Amino acid sequence: MVNKRAVLVVSLIALLGASGLYGLYATPGADKTAYATSTASTSPAGARGEPGGAHGAGITVQTAIVENRDFPVVLHTFGHVQAPQTVAVAARTASQITAIHVKDGQMVRAGDLLFSLDDRQAKADLARDQAILAKDNALLAAANTGLERARTLRDENTGTQQAYETALSVQKSTEATIAADQATIDADQVALSLLQIHAPIDGRLGTVQVAIGDLVGQSGTASTSLVTITAVDPIDVDFTLPEDRLQTFKQLLDSGARPQVVAKVSGTDTVIGQGMLDFIDSAVDTASGTIRMRATFENGAQKLWPGQYVDVDVEEETLAQVPVVPTVAVQFGQSGPYVYRLKDDDTVEVRPIAVAADDGTSSAIKAGLSSGDRIVIEGQSRLKPGERVSVASAAPATG
């Protein structure tokens, strides 16, 4: 039984093998045709092995057209907003606060009344001294009359020279007394004025440090400073630049030019102020190799705040009518920077360039390109010299 089954299996295998051989040799054209079709479908375009084929559309890229324009050279650094003036307001005479005319954070102008102190004693002293002056003025009038009488009697030989000289002495003494009285009154008026405390500068108040009833001044027990006023408009921004920029900016200031300075919110591109460079420090910081500079900003909107840190852009110069390209077009190789330039036949060439300045978005080109040149700004990684390309877009290279 087993032998019969074995014979059956061997016979079946032999039959299947014969069928396969018949199929293979009976229809060779069908298999060969299928193989040739698969191979053709996976072959790269172009039978001659040329990039993109002899008549292919080429690699798609985006391009820009180089244009000449003025290009500002801008230096980037960090700055610190500084108030040009900060005044701690204090009482100059000992007294008690009777009125506070301002509140925390208020904007004030020079001359605005801030605090009133107890002025009763000062007013009483002034009234007393004014009364003394009035009395002495009456005495002066009498002395003038006596002097005139003594002069007349002397001239008529009915009076003596001694009497005249005595009257003259009384008149001069009374005049001196009146001058002293007036000086005393002037001092009283100064003392009285010190009891009305006014803002010495324009600015913003800090926290009011006193309350009504506080004793202030030399014998007071309250804080020496009543309030602080900080000037905020205009306002300064201090920053540093490398010392190798010193001569450039010094020459600009010496010539009367004031380079533009832009302040931005730290870490962003949000502009919060535009000012002008107006000061260069007298010495280089030898530890850091930098020079401190200062710009002044109009700050009516008060976007710049004393103590704030900001990003600073300083305009060093403006390059007149230079070729400008988007910075993304600039590539770097072993021989330096270059761009892919499109030729008239829509193939690309490597064009070495010299970059004069770069603001992060656009690059000013010193040599290698001219206005009207077409350059690749996207797709460079797939290109090589002589590659034919298909242009997706072309726009002015304004960055």
mmCIF file of C-alpha atoms in Angstrom:
data_model
loop_
_atom_site.group_PDB
_atom_site.id
_atom_site.type_symbol
_atom_site.label_atom_id
_atom_site.label_comp_id
_atom_site.label_asym_id
_atom_site.label_seq_id
_atom_site.Cartn_x
_atom_site.Cartn_y
_atom_site.Cartn_z
ATOM 1 C CA MET A 1 0.000 0.000 0.000
ATOM 2 C CA VAL A 2 2.802 2.333 0.907
ATOM 3 C CA ASN A 3 4.670 1.550 -2.274
ATOM 4 C CA LYS A 4 1.627 2.429 -4.373
ATOM 5 C CA ARG A 5 1.304 5.838 -2.677
ATOM 6 C CA ALA A 6 4.993 6.598 -3.233
ATOM 7 C CA VAL A 7 4.712 5.717 -6.888
ATOM 8 C CA LEU A 8 1.657 8.026 -7.175
ATOM 9 C CA VAL A 9 3.467 11.024 -5.631
ATOM 10 C CA VAL A 10 6.528 10.581 -7.837
ATOM 11 C CA SER A 11 4.314 10.386 -10.920
ATOM 12 C CA LEU A 12 2.477 13.618 -9.933
ATOM 13 C CA ILE A 13 5.742 15.543 -9.419
ATOM 14 C CA ALA A 14 7.030 14.403 -12.785
ATOM 15 C CA LEU A 15 3.818 15.550 -14.465
ATOM 16 C CA LEU A 16 3.976 19.044 -12.907
ATOM 17 C CA GLY A 17 7.634 19.444 -13.851
ATOM 18 C CA ALA A 18 6.903 18.568 -17.444
ATOM 19 C CA SER A 19 4.072 21.144 -17.555
ATOM 20 C CA GLY A 20 6.405 23.878 -16.250
ATOM 21 C CA LEU A 21 9.057 23.118 -18.811
ATOM 22 C CA TYR A 22 6.484 23.182 -21.569
ATOM 23 C CA GLY A 23 5.186 26.576 -20.437
ATOM 24 C CA LEU A 24 8.682 28.055 -20.204
ATOM 25 C CA TYR A 25 9.786 26.985 -23.681
ATOM 26 C CA ALA A 26 6.430 27.156 -25.391
ATOM 27 C CA THR A 27 5.797 30.953 -24.598
ATOM 28 C CA PRO A 28 9.197 32.671 -24.168
ATOM 29 C CA GLY A 29 8.044 35.871 -25.866
ATOM 30 C CA ALA A 30 5.458 36.700 -23.190
ATOM 31 C CA ASP A 31 7.970 36.534 -20.315
ATOM 32 C CA LYS A 32 10.608 38.507 -22.181
ATOM 33 C CA THR A 33 8.098 41.195 -23.052
ATOM 34 C CA ALA A 34 7.022 41.587 -19.419
ATOM 35 C CA TYR A 35 10.641 41.992 -18.222
ATOM 36 C CA ALA A 36 11.446 44.580 -20.859
ATOM 37 C CA THR A 37 8.408 46.676 -19.863
ATOM 38 C CA SER A 38 9.360 46.682 -16.156
ATOM 39 C CA THR A 39 12.914 47.700 -16.924
ATOM 40 C CA ALA A 40 11.807 50.584 -19.100
ATOM 41 C CA SER A 41 9.421 51.879 -16.457
ATOM 42 C CA THR A 42 12.201 52.205 -13.865
ATOM 43 C CA SER A 43 14.807 53.744 -16.146
ATOM 44 C CA PRO A 44 15.635 57.453 -15.459
ATOM 45 C CA ALA A 45 14.280 59.967 -17.926
ATOM 46 C CA GLY A 46 16.569 60.569 -20.877
ATOM 47 C CA ALA A 47 18.174 57.796 -22.832
ATOM 48 C CA ARG A 48 21.486 59.604 -23.136
ATOM 49 C CA GLY A 49 22.111 59.943 -19.418
ATOM 50 C CA GLU A 50 21.974 63.759 -19.579
ATOM 51 C CA PRO A 51 20.625 65.699 -16.551
ATOM 52 C CA GLY A 52 16.878 65.736 -16.890
ATOM 53 C CA GLY A 53 17.153 64.306 -20.413
ATOM 54 C CA ALA A 54 18.133 66.020 -23.636
ATOM 55 C CA HIS A 55 14.684 67.521 -23.994
ATOM 56 C CA GLY A 56 13.427 67.279 -20.361
ATOM 57 C CA ALA A 57 11.805 70.116 -18.431
ATOM 58 C CA GLY A 58 14.644 70.224 -15.881
ATOM 59 C CA ILE A 59 14.701 70.652 -12.111
ATOM 60 C CA THR A 60 12.130 73.128 -10.821
ATOM 61 C CA VAL A 61 13.644 76.072 -8.909
ATOM 62 C CA GLN A 62 12.605 79.490 -7.689
ATOM 63 C CA THR A 63 14.571 82.491 -8.850
ATOM 64 C CA ALA A 64 14.920 86.194 -8.200
ATOM 65 C CA ILE A 65 16.115 89.076 -10.339
ATOM 66 C CA VAL A 66 19.016 91.111 -8.988
ATOM 67 C CA GLU A 67 18.285 94.817 -8.553
ATOM 68 C CA ASN A 68 20.496 97.736 -7.581
ATOM 69 C CA ARG A 69 19.393 99.781 -4.569
ATOM 70 C CA ASP A 70 20.728 101.666 -1.577
ATOM 71 C CA PHE A 71 21.652 99.243 1.194
ATOM 72 C CA PRO A 72 22.037 100.413 4.815
ATOM 73 C CA VAL A 73 24.816 98.670 6.727
ATOM 74 C CA VAL A 74 23.379 97.910 10.153
ATOM 75 C CA LEU A 75 25.189 96.641 13.248
ATOM 76 C CA HIS A 76 23.258 94.587 15.796
ATOM 77 C CA THR A 77 23.918 94.798 19.532
ATOM 78 C CA PHE A 78 22.171 95.001 22.900
ATOM 79 C CA GLY A 79 21.290 98.135 24.829
ATOM 80 C CA HIS A 80 20.102 99.396 28.186
ATOM 81 C CA VAL A 81 17.531 102.175 28.525
ATOM 82 C CA GLN A 82 18.749 104.969 30.804
ATOM 83 C CA ALA A 83 16.940 108.041 32.105
ATOM 84 C CA PRO A 84 18.949 111.195 31.324
ATOM 85 C CA GLN A 85 17.961 112.600 34.723
ATOM 86 C CA THR A 86 16.686 111.143 37.971
ATOM 87 C CA VAL A 87 15.974 113.511 40.871
ATOM 88 C CA ALA A 88 15.234 112.538 44.465
ATOM 89 C CA VAL A 89 12.938 115.284 45.765
ATOM 90 C CA ALA A 90 13.529 116.206 49.410
ATOM 91 C CA ALA A 91 12.467 118.961 51.811
ATOM 92 C CA ARG A 92 15.101 121.655 52.294
ATOM 93 C CA THR A 93 13.683 122.853 55.592
ATOM 94 C CA ALA A 94 12.228 121.112 58.622
ATOM 95 C CA SER A 95 8.446 121.093 58.669
ATOM 96 C CA GLN A 96 5.346 118.944 58.542
ATOM 97 C CA ILE A 97 3.529 117.867 55.371
ATOM 98 C CA THR A 98 0.086 119.445 55.134
ATOM 99 C CA ALA A 99 -0.874 118.516 51.545
ATOM 100 C CA ILE A 100 0.184 116.091 48.804
ATOM 101 C CA HIS A 101 -0.782 117.281 45.326
ATOM 102 C CA VAL A 102 0.352 114.268 43.260
ATOM 103 C CA LYS A 103 -0.007 110.509 43.182
ATOM 104 C CA ASP A 104 2.253 107.559 42.446
ATOM 105 C CA GLY A 105 3.414 107.314 38.835
ATOM 106 C CA GLN A 106 2.012 110.669 37.757
ATOM 107 C CA MET A 107 3.593 112.610 34.909
ATOM 108 C CA VAL A 108 4.663 116.106 36.000
ATOM 109 C CA ARG A 109 6.147 119.181 34.391
ATOM 110 C CA ALA A 110 8.919 121.302 35.841
ATOM 111 C CA GLY A 111 7.325 123.756 38.290
ATOM 112 C CA ASP A 112 4.294 121.623 39.187
ATOM 113 C CA LEU A 113 3.398 121.733 42.897
ATOM 114 C CA LEU A 114 4.118 118.404 44.586
ATOM 115 C CA PHE A 115 3.888 118.950 48.367
ATOM 116 C CA SER A 116 2.855 121.691 50.781
ATOM 117 C CA LEU A 117 4.516 121.952 54.187
ATOM 118 C CA ASP A 118 3.306 123.762 57.319
ATOM 119 C CA ASP A 119 4.043 127.421 56.561
ATOM 120 C CA ARG A 120 2.386 129.183 59.497
ATOM 121 C CA GLN A 121 5.618 130.064 61.277
ATOM 122 C CA ALA A 122 7.243 131.243 58.052
ATOM 123 C CA LYS A 123 4.282 133.486 57.245
ATOM 124 C CA ALA A 124 4.345 134.938 60.760
ATOM 125 C CA ASP A 125 8.063 135.683 60.479
ATOM 126 C CA LEU A 126 7.488 137.392 57.148
ATOM 127 C CA ALA A 127 4.637 139.530 58.521
ATOM 128 C CA ARG A 128 6.739 140.585 61.515
ATOM 129 C CA ASP A 129 9.684 141.594 59.386
ATOM 130 C CA GLN A 130 7.457 143.458 56.949
ATOM 131 C CA ALA A 131 6.078 145.443 59.898
ATOM 132 C CA ILE A 132 9.597 146.263 61.042
ATOM 133 C CA LEU A 133 10.388 147.461 57.541
ATOM 134 C CA ALA A 134 7.317 149.701 57.557
ATOM 135 C CA LYS A 135 8.387 151.201 60.891
ATOM 136 C CA ASP A 136 11.909 151.825 59.659
ATOM 137 C CA ASN A 137 10.575 153.399 56.467
ATOM 138 C CA ALA A 138 8.696 155.872 58.673
ATOM 139 C CA LEU A 139 11.880 156.570 60.601
ATOM 140 C CA LEU A 140 13.697 157.136 57.316
ATOM 141 C CA ALA A 141 11.093 159.676 56.269
ATOM 142 C CA ALA A 142 11.612 161.531 59.558
ATOM 143 C CA ALA A 143 15.383 161.323 59.164
ATOM 144 C CA ASN A 144 15.151 162.781 55.655
ATOM 145 C CA THR A 145 13.048 165.664 56.966
ATOM 146 C CA GLY A 146 15.479 166.315 59.816
ATOM 147 C CA LEU A 147 18.420 166.257 57.441
ATOM 148 C CA GLU A 148 16.777 168.768 55.115
ATOM 149 C CA ARG A 149 15.984 171.092 58.033
ATOM 150 C CA ALA A 150 19.545 170.897 59.368
ATOM 151 C CA ARG A 151 20.901 171.694 55.908
ATOM 152 C CA THR A 152 18.656 174.769 55.587
ATOM 153 C CA LEU A 153 19.587 176.085 59.031
ATOM 154 C CA ARG A 154 23.253 175.580 58.317
ATOM 155 C CA ASP A 155 23.012 177.388 55.019
ATOM 156 C CA GLU A 156 21.212 180.324 56.706
ATOM 157 C CA ASN A 157 23.859 180.378 59.435
ATOM 158 C CA THR A 158 21.180 179.714 62.024
ATOM 159 C CA GLY A 159 22.249 176.137 62.575
ATOM 160 C CA THR A 160 25.579 174.432 63.145
ATOM 161 C CA GLN A 161 27.565 172.107 60.967
ATOM 162 C CA GLN A 162 27.548 169.578 63.778
ATOM 163 C CA ALA A 163 23.749 169.485 63.820
ATOM 164 C CA TYR A 164 23.735 168.890 60.077
ATOM 165 C CA GLU A 165 26.246 166.038 60.341
ATOM 166 C CA THR A 166 24.254 164.425 63.128
ATOM 167 C CA ALA A 167 21.086 164.532 61.016
ATOM 168 C CA LEU A 168 22.989 163.088 58.070
ATOM 169 C CA SER A 169 24.270 160.228 60.219
ATOM 170 C CA VAL A 170 20.764 159.418 61.424
ATOM 171 C CA GLN A 171 19.490 159.389 57.837
ATOM 172 C CA LYS A 172 22.269 157.065 56.621
ATOM 173 C CA SER A 173 21.822 154.736 59.601
ATOM 174 C CA THR A 174 18.103 154.480 58.937
ATOM 175 C CA GLU A 175 18.725 153.658 55.263
ATOM 176 C CA ALA A 176 21.093 150.859 56.322
ATOM 177 C CA THR A 177 18.490 149.537 58.737
ATOM 178 C CA ILE A 178 15.927 149.438 55.942
ATOM 179 C CA ALA A 179 18.368 147.543 53.706
ATOM 180 C CA ALA A 180 18.827 144.990 56.491
ATOM 181 C CA ASP A 181 15.068 144.776 56.914
ATOM 182 C CA GLN A 182 14.665 144.075 53.208
ATOM 183 C CA ALA A 183 17.315 141.354 53.336
ATOM 184 C CA THR A 184 15.476 139.747 56.235
ATOM 185 C CA ILE A 185 12.233 139.844 54.300
ATOM 186 C CA ASP A 186 13.941 138.291 51.279
ATOM 187 C CA ALA A 187 15.179 135.458 53.511
ATOM 188 C CA ASP A 188 11.669 135.029 54.911
ATOM 189 C CA GLN A 189 10.253 134.760 51.416
ATOM 190 C CA VAL A 190 12.851 132.141 50.473
ATOM 191 C CA ALA A 191 12.030 130.153 53.613
ATOM 192 C CA LEU A 192 8.337 130.401 52.794
ATOM 193 C CA SER A 193 8.904 129.254 49.199
ATOM 194 C CA LEU A 194 10.743 126.164 50.437
ATOM 195 C CA LEU A 195 7.543 125.039 52.117
ATOM 196 C CA GLN A 196 5.942 124.648 48.683
ATOM 197 C CA ILE A 197 7.860 121.828 46.973
ATOM 198 C CA HIS A 198 7.761 121.948 43.161
ATOM 199 C CA ALA A 199 8.986 119.527 40.481
ATOM 200 C CA PRO A 200 12.491 120.504 39.337
ATOM 201 C CA ILE A 201 12.244 118.612 36.003
ATOM 202 C CA ASP A 202 9.724 117.056 33.630
ATOM 203 C CA GLY A 203 9.251 113.366 34.250
ATOM 204 C CA ARG A 204 7.372 110.506 35.824
ATOM 205 C CA LEU A 205 7.000 110.167 39.577
ATOM 206 C CA GLY A 206 7.906 107.041 41.453
ATOM 207 C CA THR A 207 6.197 106.023 44.673
ATOM 208 C CA VAL A 208 5.303 108.880 47.024
ATOM 209 C CA GLN A 209 7.267 108.042 50.176
ATOM 210 C CA VAL A 210 5.435 110.253 52.708
ATOM 211 C CA ALA A 211 1.954 110.956 54.024
ATOM 212 C CA ILE A 212 0.167 114.029 55.319
ATOM 213 C CA GLY A 213 1.410 114.802 58.823
ATOM 214 C CA ASP A 214 4.903 113.370 58.338
ATOM 215 C CA LEU A 215 7.810 115.423 59.610
ATOM 216 C CA VAL A 216 10.379 116.024 56.902
ATOM 217 C CA GLY A 217 13.541 118.001 56.466
ATOM 218 C CA GLN A 218 16.637 118.224 58.587
ATOM 219 C CA SER A 219 14.895 117.357 61.838
ATOM 220 C CA GLY A 220 12.210 115.144 60.316
ATOM 221 C CA THR A 221 11.814 111.473 61.042
ATOM 222 C CA ALA A 222 10.545 110.418 57.618
ATOM 223 C CA SER A 223 12.601 109.261 54.651
ATOM 224 C CA THR A 224 14.939 111.885 53.207
ATOM 225 C CA SER A 225 13.398 111.464 49.742
ATOM 226 C CA LEU A 226 9.758 112.422 49.363
ATOM 227 C CA VAL A 227 9.472 111.098 45.801
ATOM 228 C CA THR A 228 11.717 110.389 42.813
ATOM 229 C CA ILE A 229 11.212 112.018 39.413
ATOM 230 C CA THR A 230 12.613 110.213 36.382
ATOM 231 C CA ALA A 231 12.963 112.004 33.049
ATOM 232 C CA VAL A 232 11.488 109.797 30.318
ATOM 233 C CA ASP A 233 11.121 112.023 27.244
ATOM 234 C CA PRO A 234 13.582 112.215 25.622
ATOM 235 C CA ILE A 235 15.335 109.112 26.908
ATOM 236 C CA ASP A 236 18.735 107.495 26.358
ATOM 237 C CA VAL A 237 19.822 104.013 25.299
ATOM 238 C CA ASP A 238 23.374 102.944 26.162
ATOM 239 C CA PHE A 239 25.068 100.188 24.143
ATOM 240 C CA THR A 240 28.507 98.952 23.177
ATOM 241 C CA LEU A 241 30.166 98.201 19.847
ATOM 242 C CA PRO A 242 33.509 96.576 19.013
ATOM 243 C CA GLU A 243 36.374 99.027 19.296
ATOM 244 C CA ASP A 244 37.214 98.619 15.595
ATOM 245 C CA ARG A 245 34.036 100.604 14.843
ATOM 246 C CA LEU A 246 35.176 103.571 16.935
ATOM 247 C CA GLN A 247 36.818 105.618 14.191
ATOM 248 C CA THR A 248 33.917 105.162 11.780
ATOM 249 C CA PHE A 249 31.350 106.518 14.212
ATOM 250 C CA LYS A 250 33.670 109.198 15.578
ATOM 251 C CA GLN A 251 34.175 110.540 12.068
ATOM 252 C CA LEU A 252 30.424 110.543 11.503
ATOM 253 C CA LEU A 253 29.768 112.543 14.677
ATOM 254 C CA ASP A 254 32.665 114.905 13.986
ATOM 255 C CA SER A 255 31.210 115.622 10.546
ATOM 256 C CA GLY A 256 27.852 116.522 12.057
ATOM 257 C CA ALA A 257 26.112 113.329 10.984
ATOM 258 C CA ARG A 258 24.023 111.480 13.547
ATOM 259 C CA PRO A 259 23.679 107.787 12.676
ATOM 260 C CA GLN A 260 20.205 106.353 13.135
ATOM 261 C CA VAL A 261 19.642 103.880 15.961
ATOM 262 C CA VAL A 262 16.612 101.590 16.254
ATOM 263 C CA ALA A 263 15.495 99.978 19.521
ATOM 264 C CA LYS A 264 13.484 96.744 19.492
ATOM 265 C CA VAL A 265 11.806 94.641 22.146
ATOM 266 C CA SER A 266 14.465 92.193 23.296
ATOM 267 C CA GLY A 267 14.448 89.003 21.236
ATOM 268 C CA THR A 268 11.886 90.282 18.706
ATOM 269 C CA ASP A 269 11.652 92.481 15.617
ATOM 270 C CA THR A 270 9.139 94.836 17.275
ATOM 271 C CA VAL A 271 10.435 98.399 16.909
ATOM 272 C CA ILE A 272 9.749 100.556 19.973
ATOM 273 C CA GLY A 273 11.889 103.574 19.231
ATOM 274 C CA GLN A 274 14.016 105.369 16.671
ATOM 275 C CA GLY A 275 16.774 107.686 17.804
ATOM 276 C CA MET A 276 20.099 109.229 16.910
ATOM 277 C CA LEU A 277 23.624 108.506 18.119
ATOM 278 C CA ASP A 278 24.873 111.494 20.133
ATOM 279 C CA PHE A 279 27.687 110.301 22.399
ATOM 280 C CA ILE A 280 30.791 108.095 22.313
ATOM 281 C CA ASP A 281 32.586 107.347 25.572
ATOM 282 C CA SER A 282 36.055 108.746 26.163
ATOM 283 C CA ALA A 283 37.768 105.379 26.653
ATOM 284 C CA VAL A 284 37.638 101.819 25.321
ATOM 285 C CA ASP A 285 36.836 99.078 27.813
ATOM 286 C CA THR A 286 40.087 97.113 27.712
ATOM 287 C CA ALA A 287 38.509 94.068 29.347
ATOM 288 C CA SER A 288 35.879 93.576 26.637
ATOM 289 C CA GLY A 289 37.434 95.459 23.716
ATOM 290 C CA THR A 290 34.276 97.522 23.270
ATOM 291 C CA ILE A 291 33.386 101.199 23.292
ATOM 292 C CA ARG A 292 30.263 102.547 25.007
ATOM 293 C CA MET A 293 27.913 104.727 22.966
ATOM 294 C CA ARG A 294 24.611 106.457 23.621
ATOM 295 C CA ALA A 295 21.611 107.328 21.488
ATOM 296 C CA THR A 296 18.787 109.720 22.349
ATOM 297 C CA PHE A 297 15.167 108.790 21.579
ATOM 298 C CA GLU A 298 11.967 110.804 21.507
ATOM 299 C CA ASN A 299 9.740 108.871 23.885
ATOM 300 C CA GLY A 300 6.365 110.587 23.974
ATOM 301 C CA ALA A 301 4.563 107.236 23.807
ATOM 302 C CA GLN A 302 6.847 105.932 26.581
ATOM 303 C CA LYS A 303 7.528 102.608 24.905
ATOM 304 C CA LEU A 304 11.082 102.817 26.228
ATOM 305 C CA TRP A 305 11.279 102.413 30.002
ATOM 306 C CA PRO A 306 14.263 103.203 32.226
ATOM 307 C CA GLY A 307 16.158 100.029 33.110
ATOM 308 C CA GLN A 308 14.730 98.068 30.166
ATOM 309 C CA TYR A 309 17.012 95.910 28.007
ATOM 310 C CA VAL A 310 16.501 96.216 24.255
ATOM 311 C CA ASP A 311 17.948 94.986 20.981
ATOM 312 C CA VAL A 312 19.712 97.782 19.116
ATOM 313 C CA ASP A 313 20.332 98.269 15.389
ATOM 314 C CA VAL A 314 22.898 100.945 14.546
ATOM 315 C CA GLU A 315 23.162 102.223 10.977
ATOM 316 C CA GLU A 316 26.855 102.497 10.138
ATOM 317 C CA GLU A 317 26.610 103.641 6.514
ATOM 318 C CA THR A 318 24.523 103.287 3.368
ATOM 319 C CA LEU A 319 25.969 101.551 0.310
ATOM 320 C CA ALA A 320 24.695 103.448 -2.724
ATOM 321 C CA GLN A 321 23.053 101.497 -5.562
ATOM 322 C CA VAL A 322 24.637 98.090 -5.051
ATOM 323 C CA PRO A 323 23.344 94.726 -6.333
ATOM 324 C CA VAL A 324 21.126 93.176 -3.659
ATOM 325 C CA VAL A 325 20.053 89.519 -3.410
ATOM 326 C CA PRO A 326 18.076 87.511 -0.866
ATOM 327 C CA THR A 327 20.491 86.032 1.643
ATOM 328 C CA VAL A 328 19.036 82.552 0.998
ATOM 329 C CA ALA A 329 20.556 82.689 -2.489
ATOM 330 C CA VAL A 330 24.104 82.849 -1.133
ATOM 331 C CA GLN A 331 25.864 79.484 -0.859
ATOM 332 C CA PHE A 332 29.275 78.777 0.627
ATOM 333 C CA GLY A 333 31.971 76.528 -0.774
ATOM 334 C CA GLN A 334 35.668 75.915 -0.294
ATOM 335 C CA SER A 335 36.474 78.937 -2.457
ATOM 336 C CA GLY A 336 34.019 81.249 -0.709
ATOM 337 C CA PRO A 337 30.461 82.441 -1.305
ATOM 338 C CA TYR A 338 28.682 81.861 -4.606
ATOM 339 C CA VAL A 339 25.242 81.813 -6.193
ATOM 340 C CA TYR A 340 23.634 79.795 -8.961
ATOM 341 C CA ARG A 341 23.054 82.157 -11.877
ATOM 342 C CA LEU A 342 20.684 81.321 -14.718
ATOM 343 C CA LYS A 343 21.997 81.686 -18.231
ATOM 344 C CA ASP A 344 19.880 82.511 -21.267
ATOM 345 C CA ASP A 345 19.428 78.819 -22.126
ATOM 346 C CA ASP A 346 17.942 78.108 -18.664
ATOM 347 C CA THR A 347 20.990 76.241 -17.465
ATOM 348 C CA VAL A 348 22.778 77.295 -14.294
ATOM 349 C CA GLU A 349 26.340 78.290 -13.624
ATOM 350 C CA VAL A 350 28.214 78.770 -10.365
ATOM 351 C CA ARG A 351 29.005 82.464 -9.957
ATOM 352 C CA PRO A 352 31.534 83.375 -7.212
ATOM 353 C CA ILE A 353 30.570 86.595 -5.390
ATOM 354 C CA ALA A 354 31.900 88.975 -2.752
ATOM 355 C CA VAL A 355 29.398 89.988 -0.061
ATOM 356 C CA ALA A 356 29.718 93.588 1.159
ATOM 357 C CA ALA A 357 27.068 93.440 3.892
ATOM 358 C CA ASP A 358 24.261 91.243 5.141
ATOM 359 C CA ASP A 359 21.254 92.184 7.283
ATOM 360 C CA GLY A 360 20.005 88.629 7.742
ATOM 361 C CA THR A 361 17.412 88.932 4.990
ATOM 362 C CA SER A 362 19.239 90.585 2.115
ATOM 363 C CA SER A 363 22.871 90.681 1.050
ATOM 364 C CA ALA A 364 24.652 93.516 -0.721
ATOM 365 C CA ILE A 365 27.036 92.190 -3.366
ATOM 366 C CA LYS A 366 30.406 93.845 -3.852
ATOM 367 C CA ALA A 367 31.419 91.811 -6.914
ATOM 368 C CA GLY A 368 30.134 88.963 -9.095
ATOM 369 C CA LEU A 369 26.595 90.053 -9.983
ATOM 370 C CA SER A 370 24.881 92.851 -11.879
ATOM 371 C CA SER A 371 21.398 94.273 -11.954
ATOM 372 C CA GLY A 372 19.107 92.053 -14.021
ATOM 373 C CA ASP A 373 20.917 88.775 -13.324
ATOM 374 C CA ARG A 374 18.667 85.823 -12.520
ATOM 375 C CA ILE A 375 19.706 83.783 -9.498
ATOM 376 C CA VAL A 376 18.339 80.674 -7.809
ATOM 377 C CA ILE A 377 16.853 81.258 -4.365
ATOM 378 C CA GLU A 378 15.321 77.830 -3.743
ATOM 379 C CA GLY A 379 16.348 74.360 -4.908
ATOM 380 C CA GLN A 380 20.122 74.864 -4.946
ATOM 381 C CA SER A 381 20.806 71.575 -3.167
ATOM 382 C CA ARG A 382 19.737 69.610 -6.288
ATOM 383 C CA LEU A 383 21.791 71.597 -8.776
ATOM 384 C CA LYS A 384 25.184 71.283 -10.368
ATOM 385 C CA PRO A 385 26.852 73.449 -13.019
ATOM 386 C CA GLY A 386 25.227 73.084 -16.436
ATOM 387 C CA GLU A 387 21.965 71.731 -15.010
ATOM 388 C CA ARG A 388 18.874 72.685 -16.982
ATOM 389 C CA VAL A 389 16.137 74.103 -14.746
ATOM 390 C CA SER A 390 12.484 74.990 -14.916
ATOM 391 C CA VAL A 391 11.704 78.342 -13.300
ATOM 392 C CA ALA A 392 8.769 78.299 -10.883
ATOM 393 C CA SER A 393 8.861 82.027 -10.181
ATOM 394 C CA ALA A 394 11.023 85.062 -10.722
ATOM 395 C CA ALA A 395 10.809 88.192 -8.613
ATOM 396 C CA PRO A 396 12.971 91.225 -7.853
ATOM 397 C CA ALA A 397 15.683 90.308 -5.366
ATOM 398 C CA THR A 398 14.565 92.809 -2.733
ATOM 399 C CA GLY A 399 14.961 90.354 0.119
#
